[in-house]
Amino acid sequence: MEVLSYYNPTRFLGLVPKIKTNMSEWWVVDVALTGETAHNVGYITLKLKEFFKGRDGAIFICNRKNILVFAHLGNEVCSDTLSHDLHGKMPKYSCAANISEATTEGLSKMQLRLGDIVKDVANDPVLSSPLFQTRKERKEKIFMVAEDDMFMRSIVTKNFEPRGKVYEFPHADGVVETYLEHLPDIVFLDIHLPSNSGMNLLQEILSFDPSAYVVIMSADSVKENVLGAKKSGAKGFLAKPFNKERLDEFYGKCPSIDVNAV
């Protein structure tokens, strides 16, 4: 199941002809986050991706409160059972899902709806990101560091703890899920981590949130690593060992942080 972002519905709309050839086997899931939930749209998207794992289709993040899913589930699906199972996998009271079979009329309405979303997006897709807006409007600042070297990790933590909450990881496990649950303003990823690489984590995070502010760290600052990190979507490269001043540079450049705020 592919996750698609708010500003590029081309792939999502590209599914429409495919759906129309086998309409009875496709389902539309319209998810709305509730006002009671503490979870953001990125985290709910992750849970939807886990629920529909292995299924053909796409998940489209519309805005901070709405997600659309096209899923190829077959023609023997009971909507009531699907709804019950889906809500059972979501965080309690986090969202409501309207599940219906795909129809020609419904697809036409979806196309119009997605077209309106694209028109509302500004020239800068990062600033238009619903996840970026969540970070921008949040009072608390949140940071994340995934680094297996305890000393390097502690430098990052000690520098940012006075400014907000810091999530630490000595490995890659749980990094993406924690990112989507808490939406840190800045993420520092070591290029080499136990069980995965920082570059792989970067790509997975960006697949959910193209506006993520991720910095890749490495003791090997050869040109290939620096250019590779930036080409892959990282906002910067941090050569190890580093000092407080270098960390402060990224803090000052982060677009979701107002350095002049009291």
Short mmCIF file of C-alpha atoms in Angstrom, two decimals:
data_model
loop_
_atom_site.label_atom_id
_atom_site.label_comp_id
_atom_site.label_asym_id
_atom_site.label_seq_id
_atom_site.Cartn_x
_atom_site.Cartn_y
_atom_site.Cartn_z
CA MET A 1 0.00 0.00 0.00
CA GLU A 2 1.55 3.26 -1.16
CA VAL A 3 1.41 6.47 0.87
CA LEU A 4 0.89 9.63 -1.18
CA SER A 5 1.16 13.22 -0.10
CA TYR A 6 -1.26 16.10 -0.15
CA TYR A 7 0.47 18.03 -2.97
CA ASN A 8 0.90 15.29 -5.57
CA PRO A 9 -2.30 13.38 -6.33
CA THR A 10 -1.18 12.23 -9.78
CA ARG A 11 -0.44 8.64 -8.73
CA PHE A 12 -3.62 8.49 -6.67
CA LEU A 13 -5.76 9.70 -9.53
CA GLY A 14 -3.84 7.33 -11.81
CA LEU A 15 -5.50 4.45 -9.96
CA VAL A 16 -8.95 5.48 -11.16
CA PRO A 17 -8.80 3.73 -14.57
CA LYS A 18 -7.46 0.60 -12.87
CA ILE A 19 -10.30 0.67 -10.35
CA LYS A 20 -12.93 1.13 -13.03
CA THR A 21 -11.84 -2.07 -14.78
CA ASN A 22 -12.69 -4.11 -11.66
CA MET A 23 -14.97 -1.83 -9.68
CA SER A 24 -16.60 -4.48 -7.48
CA GLU A 25 -13.27 -5.43 -5.87
CA TRP A 26 -12.18 -1.92 -4.84
CA TRP A 27 -13.13 -0.09 -1.66
CA VAL A 28 -12.87 3.53 -0.55
CA VAL A 29 -12.07 4.32 3.07
CA ASP A 30 -12.62 7.95 4.10
CA VAL A 31 -10.90 8.57 7.45
CA ALA A 32 -11.47 11.63 9.62
CA LEU A 33 -9.46 12.26 12.77
CA THR A 34 -11.54 13.14 15.79
CA GLY A 35 -11.12 16.26 17.86
CA GLU A 36 -10.39 14.07 20.86
CA THR A 37 -7.28 12.38 19.50
CA ALA A 38 -3.75 13.31 20.53
CA HIS A 39 -2.42 11.51 17.45
CA ASN A 40 -1.51 13.32 14.24
CA VAL A 41 -2.45 12.42 10.68
CA GLY A 42 1.01 10.92 10.00
CA TYR A 43 0.70 8.42 12.84
CA ILE A 44 -2.80 7.38 11.77
CA THR A 45 -1.49 6.98 8.21
CA LEU A 46 1.18 4.60 9.53
CA LYS A 47 -1.49 2.51 11.25
CA LEU A 48 -3.55 2.43 8.06
CA LYS A 49 -0.52 1.28 6.09
CA GLU A 50 0.04 -1.53 8.60
CA PHE A 51 -3.64 -2.54 8.41
CA PHE A 52 -3.69 -2.70 4.60
CA LYS A 53 -0.21 -4.24 4.29
CA GLY A 54 0.14 -6.34 1.15
CA ARG A 55 -2.93 -4.85 -0.51
CA ASP A 56 -2.89 -2.96 -3.79
CA GLY A 57 -3.96 0.65 -3.54
CA ALA A 58 -2.94 3.99 -2.09
CA ILE A 59 -3.31 6.11 1.02
CA PHE A 60 -3.70 9.84 0.41
CA ILE A 61 -3.02 12.40 3.17
CA CYS A 62 -5.48 15.20 2.41
CA ASN A 63 -4.84 17.52 5.35
CA ARG A 64 -4.39 17.41 9.13
CA LYS A 65 -7.75 15.75 9.70
CA ASN A 66 -8.56 13.67 6.62
CA ILE A 67 -7.11 10.62 4.87
CA LEU A 68 -8.45 8.80 1.80
CA VAL A 69 -7.69 5.15 1.05
CA PHE A 70 -8.29 3.22 -2.18
CA ALA A 71 -7.88 -0.48 -1.42
CA HIS A 72 -8.19 -3.59 -3.59
CA LEU A 73 -9.83 -6.00 -1.13
CA GLY A 74 -11.93 -8.28 -3.35
CA ASN A 75 -15.69 -8.61 -3.71
CA GLU A 76 -16.37 -10.79 -0.66
CA VAL A 77 -15.65 -8.08 1.91
CA CYS A 78 -18.27 -7.20 4.51
CA SER A 79 -18.13 -3.45 5.16
CA ASP A 80 -19.30 -3.85 8.77
CA THR A 81 -16.59 -6.42 9.51
CA LEU A 82 -13.96 -4.30 7.77
CA SER A 83 -15.02 -1.24 9.77
CA HIS A 84 -14.92 -3.19 13.03
CA ASP A 85 -11.46 -4.62 12.30
CA LEU A 86 -10.08 -1.28 11.15
CA HIS A 87 -11.28 0.65 14.18
CA GLY A 88 -9.89 -2.10 16.38
CA LYS A 89 -6.40 -1.43 15.02
CA MET A 90 -6.58 2.34 15.41
CA PRO A 91 -5.77 4.20 18.65
CA LYS A 92 -8.95 4.46 20.71
CA TYR A 93 -11.22 7.41 19.81
CA SER A 94 -8.64 8.62 17.28
CA CYS A 95 -10.69 8.58 14.09
CA ALA A 96 -13.85 7.61 12.27
CA ALA A 97 -13.81 5.73 8.99
CA ASN A 98 -16.53 5.65 6.37
CA ILE A 99 -16.11 2.52 4.23
CA SER A 100 -17.87 2.04 0.91
CA GLU A 101 -17.56 0.15 -2.34
CA ALA A 102 -16.03 2.07 -5.21
CA THR A 103 -18.59 3.48 -7.65
CA THR A 104 -18.29 5.59 -10.79
CA GLU A 105 -20.13 8.46 -9.12
CA GLY A 106 -17.99 8.16 -5.98
CA LEU A 107 -14.75 8.20 -7.98
CA SER A 108 -15.85 11.32 -9.83
CA LYS A 109 -16.49 13.07 -6.50
CA MET A 110 -13.08 11.95 -5.22
CA GLN A 111 -11.37 13.38 -8.30
CA LEU A 112 -13.07 16.73 -7.75
CA ARG A 113 -12.20 16.67 -4.06
CA LEU A 114 -8.53 15.97 -4.76
CA GLY A 115 -8.44 18.65 -7.41
CA ASP A 116 -9.68 21.20 -4.86
CA ILE A 117 -6.96 20.10 -2.41
CA VAL A 118 -4.23 20.70 -4.98
CA LYS A 119 -5.59 24.17 -5.75
CA ASP A 120 -5.34 25.06 -2.07
CA VAL A 121 -1.66 24.12 -1.83
CA ALA A 122 0.75 27.04 -1.97
CA ASN A 123 3.79 27.19 -4.24
CA ASP A 124 5.93 25.76 -1.42
CA PRO A 125 4.69 22.22 -0.67
CA VAL A 126 6.74 22.07 2.54
CA LEU A 127 5.01 25.08 4.08
CA SER A 128 1.66 23.67 2.92
CA SER A 129 2.27 20.32 4.60
CA PRO A 130 -0.35 19.45 7.23
CA LEU A 131 2.40 17.85 9.32
CA PHE A 132 4.62 20.92 9.04
CA GLN A 133 1.72 23.12 10.15
CA THR A 134 1.23 20.89 13.20
CA ARG A 135 4.86 21.42 14.18
CA LYS A 136 4.74 25.13 13.45
CA GLU A 137 1.71 25.75 15.63
CA ARG A 138 2.82 23.51 18.50
CA LYS A 139 4.25 25.34 21.53
CA GLU A 140 6.57 22.53 22.62
CA LYS A 141 9.64 21.85 20.52
CA ILE A 142 10.56 18.22 19.95
CA PHE A 143 13.83 16.68 18.79
CA MET A 144 15.02 13.19 17.91
CA VAL A 145 18.45 11.61 17.66
CA ALA A 146 19.25 8.08 16.46
CA GLU A 147 22.94 7.41 17.11
CA ASP A 148 24.64 4.27 18.44
CA ASP A 149 27.60 6.22 19.85
CA MET A 150 26.47 7.15 23.36
CA PHE A 151 28.84 10.13 23.61
CA MET A 152 27.70 11.70 20.34
CA ARG A 153 24.09 11.03 21.24
CA SER A 154 24.53 12.71 24.61
CA ILE A 155 25.93 15.87 22.98
CA VAL A 156 22.74 16.23 20.93
CA THR A 157 20.50 15.49 23.92
CA LYS A 158 22.25 17.89 26.30
CA ASN A 159 22.12 20.65 23.70
CA PHE A 160 18.40 20.38 22.99
CA GLU A 161 16.91 19.27 26.33
CA PRO A 162 16.73 22.86 27.65
CA ARG A 163 14.70 23.79 24.55
CA GLY A 164 12.21 20.93 24.44
CA LYS A 165 11.63 17.18 24.50
CA VAL A 166 14.33 14.88 23.09
CA TYR A 167 13.73 11.29 21.96
CA GLU A 168 16.89 9.17 21.90
CA PHE A 169 17.54 5.94 20.00
CA PRO A 170 20.76 3.85 20.03
CA HIS A 171 19.41 1.88 17.04
CA ALA A 172 16.91 2.12 14.20
CA ASP A 173 14.06 0.23 15.86
CA GLY A 174 11.02 2.39 16.53
CA VAL A 175 12.44 5.54 14.94
CA VAL A 176 9.85 5.96 12.18
CA GLU A 177 6.87 5.15 14.38
CA THR A 178 8.06 7.58 17.07
CA TYR A 179 8.63 10.22 14.41
CA LEU A 180 5.06 9.91 13.17
CA GLU A 181 3.64 9.88 16.67
CA HIS A 182 5.48 12.99 17.89
CA LEU A 183 6.56 14.87 14.71
CA PRO A 184 9.90 16.22 15.96
CA ASP A 185 11.06 19.56 14.61
CA ILE A 186 14.57 18.24 13.91
CA VAL A 187 15.76 14.64 13.48
CA PHE A 188 19.43 13.63 13.62
CA LEU A 189 20.12 10.23 12.04
CA ASP A 190 23.44 8.42 12.04
CA ILE A 191 24.16 7.09 8.57
CA HIS A 192 25.05 3.66 10.03
CA LEU A 193 22.76 2.25 12.71
CA PRO A 194 22.26 -1.24 14.14
CA SER A 195 19.49 -3.03 12.21
CA ASN A 196 19.12 -0.33 9.55
CA SER A 197 20.79 2.69 7.96
CA GLY A 198 20.01 6.34 8.52
CA MET A 199 19.47 6.75 4.78
CA ASN A 200 16.77 4.06 4.77
CA LEU A 201 15.07 5.70 7.73
CA LEU A 202 15.27 9.05 5.96
CA GLN A 203 13.45 7.66 2.94
CA GLU A 204 10.76 6.04 5.06
CA ILE A 205 10.15 9.22 7.05
CA LEU A 206 9.98 11.32 3.88
CA SER A 207 7.49 8.89 2.33
CA PHE A 208 5.05 9.95 5.07
CA ASP A 209 6.24 13.50 5.59
CA PRO A 210 8.14 15.28 2.78
CA SER A 211 8.45 18.34 5.03
CA ALA A 212 10.54 16.47 7.64
CA TYR A 213 13.69 18.31 8.78
CA VAL A 214 16.24 15.49 8.90
CA VAL A 215 20.01 15.82 9.35
CA ILE A 216 22.27 12.88 8.47
CA MET A 217 25.33 12.33 10.70
CA SER A 218 28.51 10.44 9.84
CA ALA A 219 32.17 10.27 10.82
CA ASP A 220 32.90 9.79 7.13
CA SER A 221 32.28 13.18 5.54
CA VAL A 222 33.45 12.28 2.06
CA LYS A 223 31.79 14.18 -0.76
CA GLU A 224 29.70 11.16 -1.79
CA ASN A 225 28.06 10.91 1.65
CA VAL A 226 27.34 14.63 1.88
CA LEU A 227 25.86 14.88 -1.60
CA GLY A 228 24.04 11.55 -1.22
CA ALA A 229 22.32 12.71 1.97
CA LYS A 230 21.15 15.98 0.46
CA LYS A 231 20.08 14.32 -2.78
CA SER A 232 17.99 11.87 -0.75
CA GLY A 233 16.11 14.69 0.93
CA ALA A 234 18.11 15.42 4.09
CA LYS A 235 18.15 19.08 5.09
CA GLY A 236 21.79 18.85 6.10
CA PHE A 237 24.86 16.74 6.83
CA LEU A 238 26.62 16.75 10.21
CA ALA A 239 30.19 15.47 10.28
CA LYS A 240 31.33 13.73 13.48
CA PRO A 241 32.75 14.77 15.82
CA PHE A 242 30.65 17.91 16.09
CA ASN A 243 30.14 20.66 18.63
CA LYS A 244 27.30 22.70 20.10
CA GLU A 245 27.74 25.47 17.55
CA ARG A 246 27.07 23.14 14.63
CA LEU A 247 23.90 21.87 16.31
CA ASP A 248 22.78 25.44 16.90
CA GLU A 249 23.14 26.17 13.19
CA PHE A 250 20.50 23.56 12.36
CA TYR A 251 18.27 24.85 15.16
CA GLY A 252 18.44 28.33 13.68
CA LYS A 253 17.62 27.12 10.18
CA CYS A 254 14.69 24.86 11.09
CA PRO A 255 11.56 26.43 9.51
CA SER A 256 9.16 25.19 12.19
CA ILE A 257 11.15 26.89 14.98
CA ASP A 258 10.83 30.60 15.69
CA VAL A 259 14.18 31.40 17.29
CA ASN A 260 12.85 34.82 18.35
CA ALA A 261 9.89 33.43 20.25
CA VAL A 262 9.95 33.94 24.01
#
